[in-house]
Short mmCIF file of C-alpha atoms and ligand atoms in Angstrom, two decimals:
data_model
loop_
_atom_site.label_atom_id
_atom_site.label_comp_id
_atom_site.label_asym_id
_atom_site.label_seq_id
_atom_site.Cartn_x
_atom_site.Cartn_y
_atom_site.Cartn_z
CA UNK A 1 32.27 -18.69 55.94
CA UNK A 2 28.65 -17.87 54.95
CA UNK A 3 26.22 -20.07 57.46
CA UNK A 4 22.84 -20.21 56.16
CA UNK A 5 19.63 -20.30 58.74
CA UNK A 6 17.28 -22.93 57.59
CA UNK A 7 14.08 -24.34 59.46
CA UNK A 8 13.52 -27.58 59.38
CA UNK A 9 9.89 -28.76 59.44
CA UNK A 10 10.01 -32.48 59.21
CA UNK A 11 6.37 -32.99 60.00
CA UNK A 12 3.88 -36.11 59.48
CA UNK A 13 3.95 -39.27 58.14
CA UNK A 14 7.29 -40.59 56.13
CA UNK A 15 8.10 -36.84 56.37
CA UNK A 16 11.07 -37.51 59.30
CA UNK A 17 12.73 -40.18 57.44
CA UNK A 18 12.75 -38.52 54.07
CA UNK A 19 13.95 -34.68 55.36
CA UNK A 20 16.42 -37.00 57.18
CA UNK A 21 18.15 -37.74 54.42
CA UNK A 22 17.89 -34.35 52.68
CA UNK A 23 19.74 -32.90 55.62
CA UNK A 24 22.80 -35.53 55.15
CA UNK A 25 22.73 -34.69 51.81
CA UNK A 26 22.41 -31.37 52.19
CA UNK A 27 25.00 -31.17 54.87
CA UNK A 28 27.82 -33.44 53.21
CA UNK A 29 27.40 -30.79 50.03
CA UNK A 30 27.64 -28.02 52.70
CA UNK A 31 30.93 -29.25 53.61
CA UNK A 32 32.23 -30.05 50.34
CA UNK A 33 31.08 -26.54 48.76
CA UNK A 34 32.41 -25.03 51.88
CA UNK A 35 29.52 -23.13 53.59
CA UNK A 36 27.75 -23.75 56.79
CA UNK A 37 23.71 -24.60 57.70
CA UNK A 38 22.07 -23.96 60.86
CA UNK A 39 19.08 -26.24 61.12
CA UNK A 40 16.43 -24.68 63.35
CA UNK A 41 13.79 -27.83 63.92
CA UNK A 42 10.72 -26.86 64.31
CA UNK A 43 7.78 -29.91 65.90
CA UNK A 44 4.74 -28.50 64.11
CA UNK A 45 2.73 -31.33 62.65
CA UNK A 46 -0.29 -33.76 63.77
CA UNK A 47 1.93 -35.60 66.80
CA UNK A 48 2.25 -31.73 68.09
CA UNK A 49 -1.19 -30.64 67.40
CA UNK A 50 -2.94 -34.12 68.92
CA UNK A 51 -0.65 -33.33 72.23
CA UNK A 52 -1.08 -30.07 72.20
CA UNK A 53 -3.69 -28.67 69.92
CA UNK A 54 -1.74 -25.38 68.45
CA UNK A 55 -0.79 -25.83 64.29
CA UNK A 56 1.22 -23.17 63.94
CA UNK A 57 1.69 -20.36 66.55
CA UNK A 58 2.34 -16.65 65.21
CA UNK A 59 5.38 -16.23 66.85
CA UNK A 60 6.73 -19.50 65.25
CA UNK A 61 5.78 -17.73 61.36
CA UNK A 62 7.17 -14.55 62.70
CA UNK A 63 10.66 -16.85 63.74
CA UNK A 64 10.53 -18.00 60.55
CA UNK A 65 10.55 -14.82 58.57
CA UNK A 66 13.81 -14.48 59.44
CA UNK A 67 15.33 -17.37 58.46
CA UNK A 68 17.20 -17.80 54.46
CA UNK A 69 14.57 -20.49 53.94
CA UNK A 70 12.50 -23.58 55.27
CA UNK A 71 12.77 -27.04 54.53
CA UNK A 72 9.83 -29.09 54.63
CA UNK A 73 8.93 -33.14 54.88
CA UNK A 74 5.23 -34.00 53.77
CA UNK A 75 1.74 -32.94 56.14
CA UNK A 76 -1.39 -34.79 56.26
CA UNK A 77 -2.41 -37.64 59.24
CA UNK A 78 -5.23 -39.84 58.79
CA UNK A 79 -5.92 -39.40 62.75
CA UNK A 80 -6.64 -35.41 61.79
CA UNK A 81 -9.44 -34.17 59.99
CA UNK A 82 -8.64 -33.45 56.51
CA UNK A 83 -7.96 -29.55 55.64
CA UNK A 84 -6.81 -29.16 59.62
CA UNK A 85 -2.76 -30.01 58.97
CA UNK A 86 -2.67 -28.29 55.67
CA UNK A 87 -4.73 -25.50 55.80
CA UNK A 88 -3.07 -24.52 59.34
CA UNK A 89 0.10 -25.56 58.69
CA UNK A 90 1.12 -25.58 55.01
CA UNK A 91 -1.05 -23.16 52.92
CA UNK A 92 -0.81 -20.64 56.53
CA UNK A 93 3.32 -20.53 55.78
CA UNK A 94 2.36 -19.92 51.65
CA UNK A 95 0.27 -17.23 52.85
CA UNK A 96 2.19 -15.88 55.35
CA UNK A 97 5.34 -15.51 54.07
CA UNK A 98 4.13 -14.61 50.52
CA UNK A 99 5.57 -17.48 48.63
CA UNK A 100 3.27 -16.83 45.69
CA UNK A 101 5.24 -18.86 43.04
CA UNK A 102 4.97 -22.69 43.82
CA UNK A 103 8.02 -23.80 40.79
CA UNK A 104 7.66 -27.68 39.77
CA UNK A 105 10.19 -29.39 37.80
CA UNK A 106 9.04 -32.03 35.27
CA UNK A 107 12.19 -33.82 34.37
CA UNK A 108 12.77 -36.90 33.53
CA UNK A 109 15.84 -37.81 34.54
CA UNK A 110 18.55 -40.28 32.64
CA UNK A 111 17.95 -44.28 34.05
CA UNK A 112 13.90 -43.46 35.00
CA UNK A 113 11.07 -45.35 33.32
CA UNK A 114 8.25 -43.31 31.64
CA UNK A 115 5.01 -45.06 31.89
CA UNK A 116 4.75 -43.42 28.43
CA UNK A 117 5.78 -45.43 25.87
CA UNK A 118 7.92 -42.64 23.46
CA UNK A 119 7.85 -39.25 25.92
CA UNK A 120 11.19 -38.22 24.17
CA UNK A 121 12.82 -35.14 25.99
CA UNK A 122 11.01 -34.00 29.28
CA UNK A 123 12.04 -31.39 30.58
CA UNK A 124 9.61 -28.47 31.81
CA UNK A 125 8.77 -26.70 34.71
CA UNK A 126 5.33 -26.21 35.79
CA UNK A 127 5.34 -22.58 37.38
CA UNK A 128 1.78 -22.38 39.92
CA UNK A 129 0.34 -19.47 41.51
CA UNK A 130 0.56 -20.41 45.03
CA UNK A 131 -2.01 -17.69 47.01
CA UNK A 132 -5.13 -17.41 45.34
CA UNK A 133 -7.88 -19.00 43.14
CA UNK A 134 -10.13 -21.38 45.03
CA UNK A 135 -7.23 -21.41 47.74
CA UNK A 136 -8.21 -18.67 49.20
CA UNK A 137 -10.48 -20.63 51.25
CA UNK A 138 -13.32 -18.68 51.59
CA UNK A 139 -17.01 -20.28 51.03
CA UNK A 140 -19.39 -21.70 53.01
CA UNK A 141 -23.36 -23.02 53.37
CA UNK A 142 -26.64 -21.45 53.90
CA UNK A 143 -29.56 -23.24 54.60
CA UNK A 144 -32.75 -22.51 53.16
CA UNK A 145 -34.22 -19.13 54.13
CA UNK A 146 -31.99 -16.00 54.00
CA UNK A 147 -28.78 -15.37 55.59
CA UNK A 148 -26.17 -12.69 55.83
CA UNK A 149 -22.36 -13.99 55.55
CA UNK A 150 -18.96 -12.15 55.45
CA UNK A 151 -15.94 -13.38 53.36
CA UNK A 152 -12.98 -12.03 53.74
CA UNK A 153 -9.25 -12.26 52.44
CA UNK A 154 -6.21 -10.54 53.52
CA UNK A 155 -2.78 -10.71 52.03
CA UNK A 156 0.09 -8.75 51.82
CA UNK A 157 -0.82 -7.31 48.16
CA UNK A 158 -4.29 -6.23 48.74
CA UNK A 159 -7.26 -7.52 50.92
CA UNK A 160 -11.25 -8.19 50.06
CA UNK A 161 -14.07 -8.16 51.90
CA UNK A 162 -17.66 -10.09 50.44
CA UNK A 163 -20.98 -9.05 52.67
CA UNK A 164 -23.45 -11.40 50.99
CA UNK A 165 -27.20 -11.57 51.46
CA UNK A 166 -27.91 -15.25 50.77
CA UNK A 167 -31.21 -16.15 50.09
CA UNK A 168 -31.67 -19.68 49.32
CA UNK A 169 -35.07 -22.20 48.29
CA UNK A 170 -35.50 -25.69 47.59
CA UNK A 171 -32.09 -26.86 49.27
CA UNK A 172 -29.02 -26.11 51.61
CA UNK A 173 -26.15 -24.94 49.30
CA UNK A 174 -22.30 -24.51 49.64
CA UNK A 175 -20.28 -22.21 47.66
CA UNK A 176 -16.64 -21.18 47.28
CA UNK A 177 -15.17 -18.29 46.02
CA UNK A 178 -11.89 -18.20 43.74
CA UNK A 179 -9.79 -14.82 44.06
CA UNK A 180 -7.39 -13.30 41.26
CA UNK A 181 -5.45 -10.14 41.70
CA UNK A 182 -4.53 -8.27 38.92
CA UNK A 183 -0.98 -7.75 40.91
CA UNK A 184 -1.54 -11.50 41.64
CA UNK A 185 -1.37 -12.78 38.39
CA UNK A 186 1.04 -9.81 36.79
CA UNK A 187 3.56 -11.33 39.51
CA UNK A 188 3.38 -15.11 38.78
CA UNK A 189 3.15 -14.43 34.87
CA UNK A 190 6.23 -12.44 34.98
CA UNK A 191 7.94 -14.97 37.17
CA UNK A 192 7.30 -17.57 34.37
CA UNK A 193 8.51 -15.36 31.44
CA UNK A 194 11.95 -14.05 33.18
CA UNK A 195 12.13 -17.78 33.96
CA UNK A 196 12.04 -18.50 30.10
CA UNK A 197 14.48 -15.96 29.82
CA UNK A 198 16.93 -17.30 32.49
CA UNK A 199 16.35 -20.70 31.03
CA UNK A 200 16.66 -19.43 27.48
CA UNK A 201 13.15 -21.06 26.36
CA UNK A 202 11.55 -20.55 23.37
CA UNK A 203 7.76 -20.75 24.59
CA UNK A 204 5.36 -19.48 27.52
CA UNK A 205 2.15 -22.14 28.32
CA UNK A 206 -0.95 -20.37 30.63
CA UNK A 207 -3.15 -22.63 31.54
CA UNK A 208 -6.86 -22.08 32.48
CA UNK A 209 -10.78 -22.81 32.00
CA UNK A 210 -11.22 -20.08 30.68
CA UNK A 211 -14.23 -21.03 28.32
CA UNK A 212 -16.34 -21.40 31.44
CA UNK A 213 -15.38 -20.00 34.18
CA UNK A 214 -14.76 -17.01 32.46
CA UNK A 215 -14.93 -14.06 35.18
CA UNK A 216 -11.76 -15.35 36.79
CA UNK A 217 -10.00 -16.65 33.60
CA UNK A 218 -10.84 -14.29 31.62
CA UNK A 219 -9.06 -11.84 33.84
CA UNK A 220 -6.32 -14.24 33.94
CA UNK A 221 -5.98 -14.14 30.00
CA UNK A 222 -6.12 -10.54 29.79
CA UNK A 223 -3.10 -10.14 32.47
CA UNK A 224 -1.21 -13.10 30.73
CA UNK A 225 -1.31 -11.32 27.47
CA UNK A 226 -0.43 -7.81 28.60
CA UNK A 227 2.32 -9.23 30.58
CA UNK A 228 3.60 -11.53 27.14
CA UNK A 229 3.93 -7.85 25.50
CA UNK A 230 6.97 -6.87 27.52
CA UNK A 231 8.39 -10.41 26.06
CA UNK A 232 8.17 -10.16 22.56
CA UNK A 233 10.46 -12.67 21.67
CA UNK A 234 8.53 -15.14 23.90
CA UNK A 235 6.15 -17.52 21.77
CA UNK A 236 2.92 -17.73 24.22
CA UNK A 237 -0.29 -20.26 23.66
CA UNK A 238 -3.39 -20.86 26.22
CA UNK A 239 -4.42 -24.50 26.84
CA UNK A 240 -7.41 -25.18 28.50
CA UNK A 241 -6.79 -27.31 32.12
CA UNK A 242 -8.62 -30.60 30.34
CA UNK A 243 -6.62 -30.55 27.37
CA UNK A 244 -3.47 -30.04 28.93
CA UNK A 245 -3.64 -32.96 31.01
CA UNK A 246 -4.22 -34.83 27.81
CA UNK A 247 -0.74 -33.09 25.80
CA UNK A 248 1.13 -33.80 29.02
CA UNK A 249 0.58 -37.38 27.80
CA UNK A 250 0.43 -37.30 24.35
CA UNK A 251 3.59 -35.05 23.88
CA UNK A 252 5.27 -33.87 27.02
CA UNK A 253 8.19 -32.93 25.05
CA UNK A 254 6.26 -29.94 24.13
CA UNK A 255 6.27 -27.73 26.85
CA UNK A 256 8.67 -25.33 28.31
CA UNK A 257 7.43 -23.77 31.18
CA UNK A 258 3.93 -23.56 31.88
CA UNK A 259 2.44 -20.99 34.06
CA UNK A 260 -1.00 -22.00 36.34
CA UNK A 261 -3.62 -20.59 38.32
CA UNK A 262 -3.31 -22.27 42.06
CA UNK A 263 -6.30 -25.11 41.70
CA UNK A 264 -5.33 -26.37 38.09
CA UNK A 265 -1.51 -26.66 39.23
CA UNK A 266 -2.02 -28.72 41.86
CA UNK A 267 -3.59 -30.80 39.38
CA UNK A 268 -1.11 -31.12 36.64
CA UNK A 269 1.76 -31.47 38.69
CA UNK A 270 0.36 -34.41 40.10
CA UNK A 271 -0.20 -35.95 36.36
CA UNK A 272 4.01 -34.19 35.54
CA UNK A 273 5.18 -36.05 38.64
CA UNK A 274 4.06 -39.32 36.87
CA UNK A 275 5.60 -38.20 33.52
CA UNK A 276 8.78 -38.04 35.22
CA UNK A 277 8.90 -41.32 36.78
CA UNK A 278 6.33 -41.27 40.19
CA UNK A 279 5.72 -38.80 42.50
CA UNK A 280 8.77 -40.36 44.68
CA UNK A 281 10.68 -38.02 42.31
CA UNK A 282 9.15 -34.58 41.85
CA UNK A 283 10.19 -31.73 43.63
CA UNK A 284 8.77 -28.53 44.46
CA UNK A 285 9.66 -24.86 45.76
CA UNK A 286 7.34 -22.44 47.48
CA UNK A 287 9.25 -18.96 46.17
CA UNK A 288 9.16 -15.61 47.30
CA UNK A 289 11.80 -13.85 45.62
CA UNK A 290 12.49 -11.07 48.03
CA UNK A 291 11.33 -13.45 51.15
CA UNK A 292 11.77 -16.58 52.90
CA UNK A 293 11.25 -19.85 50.43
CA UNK A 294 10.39 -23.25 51.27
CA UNK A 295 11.00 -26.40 50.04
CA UNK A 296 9.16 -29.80 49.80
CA UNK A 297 8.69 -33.03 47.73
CA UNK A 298 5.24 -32.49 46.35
CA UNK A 299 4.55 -35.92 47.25
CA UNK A 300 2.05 -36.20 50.62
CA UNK A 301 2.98 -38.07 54.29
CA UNK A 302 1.78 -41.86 53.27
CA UNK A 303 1.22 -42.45 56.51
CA UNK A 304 1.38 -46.19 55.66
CA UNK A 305 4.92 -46.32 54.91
CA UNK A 306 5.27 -44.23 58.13
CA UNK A 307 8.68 -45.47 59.88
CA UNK A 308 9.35 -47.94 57.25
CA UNK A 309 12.67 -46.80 55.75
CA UNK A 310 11.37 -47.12 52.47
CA UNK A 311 9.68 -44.44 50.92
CA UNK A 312 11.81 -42.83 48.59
CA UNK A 313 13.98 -39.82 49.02
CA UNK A 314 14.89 -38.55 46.05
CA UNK A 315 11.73 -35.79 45.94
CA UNK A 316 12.53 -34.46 48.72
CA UNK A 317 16.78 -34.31 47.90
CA UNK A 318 16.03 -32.71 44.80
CA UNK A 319 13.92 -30.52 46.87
CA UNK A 320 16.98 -29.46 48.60
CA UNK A 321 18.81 -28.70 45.94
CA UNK A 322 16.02 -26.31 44.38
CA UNK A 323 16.44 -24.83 48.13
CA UNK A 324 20.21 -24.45 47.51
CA UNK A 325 19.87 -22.85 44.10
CA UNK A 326 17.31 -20.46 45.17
CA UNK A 327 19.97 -19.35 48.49
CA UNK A 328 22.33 -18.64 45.42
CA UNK A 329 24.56 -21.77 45.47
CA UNK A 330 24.23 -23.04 42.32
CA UNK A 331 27.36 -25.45 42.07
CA UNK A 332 25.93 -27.52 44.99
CA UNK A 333 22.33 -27.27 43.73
CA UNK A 334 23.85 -28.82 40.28
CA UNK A 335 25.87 -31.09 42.12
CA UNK A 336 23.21 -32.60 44.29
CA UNK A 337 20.92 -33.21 40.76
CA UNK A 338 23.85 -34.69 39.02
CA UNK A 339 24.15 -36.72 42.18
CA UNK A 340 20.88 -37.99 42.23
CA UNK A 341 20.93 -38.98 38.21
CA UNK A 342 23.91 -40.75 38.42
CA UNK A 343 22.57 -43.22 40.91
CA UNK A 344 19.45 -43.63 38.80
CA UNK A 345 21.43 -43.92 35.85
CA UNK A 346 23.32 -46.87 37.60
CA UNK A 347 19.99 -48.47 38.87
CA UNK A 348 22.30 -50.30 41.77
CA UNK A 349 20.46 -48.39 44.84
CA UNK A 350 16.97 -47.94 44.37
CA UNK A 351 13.57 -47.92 46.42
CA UNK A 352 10.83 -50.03 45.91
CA UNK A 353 8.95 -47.85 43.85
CA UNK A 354 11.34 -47.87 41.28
CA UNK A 355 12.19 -51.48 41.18
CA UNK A 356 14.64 -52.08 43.71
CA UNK A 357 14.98 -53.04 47.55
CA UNK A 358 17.22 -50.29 48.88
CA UNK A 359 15.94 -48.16 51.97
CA UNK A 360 15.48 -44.52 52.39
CA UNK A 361 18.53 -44.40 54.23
CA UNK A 362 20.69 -46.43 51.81
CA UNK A 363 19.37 -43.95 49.27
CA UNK A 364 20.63 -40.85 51.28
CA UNK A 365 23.99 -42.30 51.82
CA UNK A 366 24.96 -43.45 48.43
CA UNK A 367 23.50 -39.81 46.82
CA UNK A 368 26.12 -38.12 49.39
CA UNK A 369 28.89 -40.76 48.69
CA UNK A 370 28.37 -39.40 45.02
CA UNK A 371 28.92 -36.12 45.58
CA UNK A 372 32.43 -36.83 46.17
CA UNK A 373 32.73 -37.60 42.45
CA UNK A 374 31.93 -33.81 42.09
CA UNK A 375 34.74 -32.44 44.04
C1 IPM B 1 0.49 -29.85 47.12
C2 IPM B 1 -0.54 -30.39 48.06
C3 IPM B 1 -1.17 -29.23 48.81
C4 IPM B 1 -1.83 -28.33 47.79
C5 IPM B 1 -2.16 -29.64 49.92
C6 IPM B 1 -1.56 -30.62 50.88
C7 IPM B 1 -2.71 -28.43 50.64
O1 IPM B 1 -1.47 -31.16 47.40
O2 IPM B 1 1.44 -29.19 47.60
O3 IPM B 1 0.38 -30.07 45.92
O4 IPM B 1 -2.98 -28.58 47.41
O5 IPM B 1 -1.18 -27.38 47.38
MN1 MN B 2 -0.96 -31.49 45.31
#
């Protein structure tokens, strides 16, 4: 029987209750599909750092990069300073293990209310660069006078190094510095076309800012284009970041899949995760094709709702199922989607957020009961 290896990184917040209920599902599908999961839990979060004050050790990444994929809860604790639980935990295990396409679904499912009034069809997927841009994370400040800083990044596709010699008047400044790679790019553009192939889609969307920030988007456009030429049957169009938040409103049917720099995705699939009902509902996948993948809602911790077996599941389900798909089991992957749409199609057991008074758990259970109906 294959058994799969997958870590488990519940983390802050509602983050326990929700991966809670994407490992019953995950499990009862497991046993239905026939094929076994190893969860290796892993305590990394802002409990572990405030008792202990390590993020993420080495040899825990290392661990890791030998598992067939990660599941994750949510990160981010008010007690923390903000930047300390993501950067050290979250964007360190992009980095690290290479997971340079972030994939986000924008579906509205059957049963789920739009706050658009007509959105017709929606049904895209938002495909985000997921190691570079402003992500990088390397800026800082000089005061006034002059000053000589190193920047550095290193990945596994190429590294940089910036010696600067700052020499500032008149105020203190702060900069940051967005990085594209030319391999960078080629890689996530050609994710998003052979994605349009595998989905048989008509169209290819880049988004960008092109018109001012044109060092970095420039290059962007160039790569996009010379990568559209091995697609010729691929439609292609560029939309500026600002004007694609407004078409994600004004006709979200549109779009197809949609391929982003880093910065801008983040952004968009915030405004997609409304489109398809709240962000209780949106999944995302942290892919490395020929690595270890994780899997998240793309929702945060809401610490408020901490403990209160109510914050909604369903992101972080679906998440599993983009997990399962991605391992190669694509019945169960289906299965756990069709599982999740025909309880919102129903409207019986819902959260709060969409209307109802069911808990987290209640949610879990009756999305595993379902899967029965599969079998
Ligand atoms: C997301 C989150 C993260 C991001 C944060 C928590 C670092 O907002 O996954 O969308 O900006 O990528
Ligand atoms: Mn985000």
């Amino acid at each position: 029987m294959t058994r799969y290896r997958i870590g488990l990184i519940p983390g802050d917040g509602i983050g326990p209750e929700i991966i809670d209920e994407g490992v019953k599902v995950l499990d009862r599908v497991s046993e239905l599909e026939g094929f076994d999961i190893d969860w290796i839990s892993y305590p990394y979060g802002a409990d572990h750092y405030l008792e202990t004050g390590e993020l993420l050790p080495e040899s825990a990444l290392k661990e890791m990069s030998g598992l067939d994929s990660i599941y994750l809860g949510a990160l981010g604790d008010p007690r923390c300073e903000p930047g300390i639980l993501e950067k050290g935990i979250l964007l360190n295990l992009r980095f690290y293990l290479d997971q340079f396409v972030n994939l986000r679904p924008i579906k509205l499912l059957e049963g789920v209310s739009c706050p658009l009034r007509d959105p017709g069809v929606v049904d895209f997927t938002v495909v985000r660069e997921n190691t570079e841009d402003f992500y990088v994370g390397i800026g800082n400040r000089a005061s006034v006078g002059k000053s000589r800083q190193h920047l550095e990044v290193l990945r596994s596709l190429y590294s940089v190094k910036f010696g600067l010699d700052v020499e500032v008047d008149g105020s203190e400044i702060a900069y940051q510095v967005g990085v594209m790679s030319r391999k960078g790019a080629e890689r996530i553009i050609r994710y998003a076309f052979d994605l349009a192939v595998r989905k048989e889609q008509e169209r290819v969307t880049a988004v960008d800012k092109a018109n001012v920030l044109t060092s970095i988007y420039g290059f962007w456009r160039e790569v996009f284009n010379s990568v559209a030429a091995d697609y010729p049957s691929i439609e292609t169009e560029f939309n500026f970041v600002d004007a694609i938040t407004m078409w994600f409103v004004k006709k979200p049917s549109w779009y197809q899949v949609v391929v982003t720099p880093n910065m801008f995705g983040d952004i968009i699939t915030d405004l997609g995760a409304m489109i398809q009902g709240g962000l209780g509902l949106a999944p995302g996948g942290n892919i490395n094709p020929d690595g270890v993948s994780m899997f998240e809602p793309i929702h945060g911790s809401a610490p408020k709702y901490k403990g209160m077996n109510r914050a909604n599941p369903i992101a972080t389900i679906w998440a599993g199922a983009l997990l399962l798909e991605e391992l190669g089991e694509v019945e169960a992957s289906k299965n756990v989607v069709s599982s999740i749409e025909s309880l919102l199609k129903e409207g019986k057991t819902l959260t709060k957020d969409l209307g109802g008074s069911a808990t987290t758990s209640d949610l879990g259970d009756a999305i595993s009961r379902k899967l029965d109906e599969f079998y």
